[in-house]
Coordinates of C-alpha atoms in Angstrom, one line a residue:
L4 CA 35.1 28.8 1.6
G5 CA 36.9 26.7 -0.9
S6 CA 35.5 25.3 -4.0
A7 CA 35.6 21.7 -5.3
R8 CA 35.1 20.3 -8.7
L9 CA 32.5 17.5 -8.9
E10 CA 32.3 15.1 -11.8
I11 CA 28.7 14.4 -12.8
T12 CA 28.6 10.7 -13.5
K13 CA 25.7 8.9 -15.2
H14 CA 24.9 7.4 -11.7
I15 CA 24.6 10.9 -10.1
E16 CA 22.6 12.2 -13.1
A17 CA 20.2 9.3 -12.8
N18 CA 19.8 9.9 -9.0
V19 CA 19.1 13.6 -9.6
E20 CA 16.6 12.8 -12.3
E21 CA 14.8 10.4 -10.0
V22 CA 14.6 12.9 -7.1
T23 CA 13.4 15.7 -9.3
K24 CA 11.0 13.7 -11.5
E25 CA 7.4 14.9 -11.5
K26 CA 5.1 13.0 -9.2
L27 CA 1.6 12.1 -10.2
K28 CA -1.4 12.5 -7.9
S29 CA -4.4 10.3 -8.2
I30 CA -7.2 8.7 -6.2
G31 CA -7.0 4.9 -5.9
S32 CA -6.1 1.9 -3.8
I33 CA -3.0 -0.2 -3.0
E34 CA -3.0 -3.8 -1.8
G35 CA -0.5 -5.0 0.6
T36 CA 0.4 -5.7 4.3
I37 CA 0.7 -3.2 7.1
E38 CA 3.9 -3.9 9.0
A39 CA 5.0 -0.7 10.7
V40 CA 3.2 2.2 12.4
S41 CA 4.7 5.5 13.8
I42 CA 2.9 8.3 15.6
H43 CA 6.0 10.3 16.3
R44 CA 5.6 13.8 14.9
R45 CA 3.2 12.6 12.2
R46 CA 1.0 9.6 11.9
L47 CA 2.4 7.2 9.4
F48 CA 2.2 3.5 8.6
K49 CA 4.1 1.4 6.1
L50 CA 2.2 -0.6 3.6
Y51 CA 4.2 -3.2 1.8
D52 CA 2.8 -3.2 -1.7
R53 CA 1.8 -6.7 -2.7
R54 CA 2.7 -6.1 -6.4
T55 CA 6.2 -4.6 -5.9
G56 CA 7.1 -5.7 -2.4
L57 CA 8.2 -2.1 -1.7
A58 CA 7.1 0.0 1.2
V59 CA 4.6 2.8 0.6
D60 CA 4.3 5.6 3.3
C61 CA 0.6 6.0 4.4
S62 CA -0.3 9.1 6.3
F63 CA -3.4 9.2 8.5
Q64 CA -5.2 11.3 11.1
F65 CA -7.4 8.7 12.8
D66 CA -6.8 6.6 16.0
E67 CA -4.0 4.2 15.3
R68 CA -5.7 1.5 17.4
A69 CA -7.9 0.9 14.4
I70 CA -4.9 -0.3 12.5
F71 CA -3.6 -2.6 15.3
E72 CA -7.1 -4.0 16.1
Q73 CA -8.2 -4.8 12.6
S74 CA -5.5 -4.8 10.0
W75 CA -2.0 -5.3 11.6
N76 CA 0.1 -7.7 9.5
R77 CA -3.0 -8.7 7.4
R78 CA -3.6 -8.5 3.7
V79 CA -5.4 -5.2 3.2
M80 CA -6.4 -2.7 0.5
V81 CA -5.8 0.9 1.3
R82 CA -7.8 3.7 -0.4
G83 CA -6.9 7.4 -0.7
V84 CA -4.9 10.0 -2.5
I85 CA -1.8 8.4 -4.0
W86 CA 1.4 10.2 -5.1
S87 CA 3.3 8.1 -7.6
R88 CA 6.5 8.4 -9.6
A89 CA 6.2 9.1 -13.2
D90 CA 6.6 5.4 -13.9
G91 CA 3.5 4.6 -11.8
R92 CA 5.2 3.2 -8.7
P93 CA 3.3 4.5 -5.6
L94 CA 5.4 6.6 -3.1
R95 CA 2.8 7.6 -0.5
I96 CA -0.9 7.6 0.1
Q97 CA -3.1 9.9 2.3
V98 CA -5.7 7.7 4.1
S99 CA -8.7 9.8 5.3
K100 CA -10.4 7.4 7.6
A101 CA -10.1 3.9 9.1
D102 CA -12.9 2.7 6.8
D103 CA -10.5 3.3 3.9
I104 CA -8.5 0.2 5.0
Y105 CA -10.3 -2.9 3.8
V106 CA -9.1 -6.1 5.5
F107 CA -9.3 -9.2 3.4
P108 CA -10.7 -12.3 5.0
L109 CA -8.2 -14.9 6.4
D110 CA -7.6 -18.0 4.2
E111 CA -9.6 -20.1 6.6
Q112 CA -12.6 -17.7 6.3
L113 CA -12.8 -18.1 2.5
P114 CA -15.1 -20.7 0.9
S115 CA -13.5 -24.1 0.2
A116 CA -13.5 -25.7 -3.2
D117 CA -16.4 -27.9 -2.1
D118 CA -18.4 -24.8 -1.1
V119 CA -17.8 -23.2 -4.5
R120 CA -18.6 -26.4 -6.3
G121 CA -21.9 -26.5 -4.5
I122 CA -22.6 -22.9 -5.6
L123 CA -21.7 -23.7 -9.2
D124 CA -23.9 -26.8 -9.2
A125 CA -26.9 -24.9 -7.9
T126 CA -26.3 -22.0 -10.3
Y127 CA -25.4 -23.9 -13.5
G128 CA -26.6 -27.4 -12.8
N129 CA -24.5 -30.5 -12.5
H130 CA -22.8 -31.1 -15.9
Q131 CA -20.6 -34.0 -15.0

């Protein structure tokens, strides 16, 4: 085989550094929206991180119907073991059970301003 000379540019160097950078493992949660599910070869869903807007791979071993029935395209918080880049950006999360996906209530299910005002009045008295 022949040989070729490759110039190592700053761009290539940065890419190599990114790929080989140490990854951090922690237990935590990520908030976002589930928008893609795959059960081909391995069970995986994509959580679009609410903070960064980037996709985080979420591996799971439970019945995927739990994702579609409860949390599909909804605002959720996913708990599990998280692998992150050294800068803290999450790359993937291992989700142990369907209960580790918390589905936030829909906006129409949240208390209104009038409801909250009533709670505050009852708790702190009416100070108008």
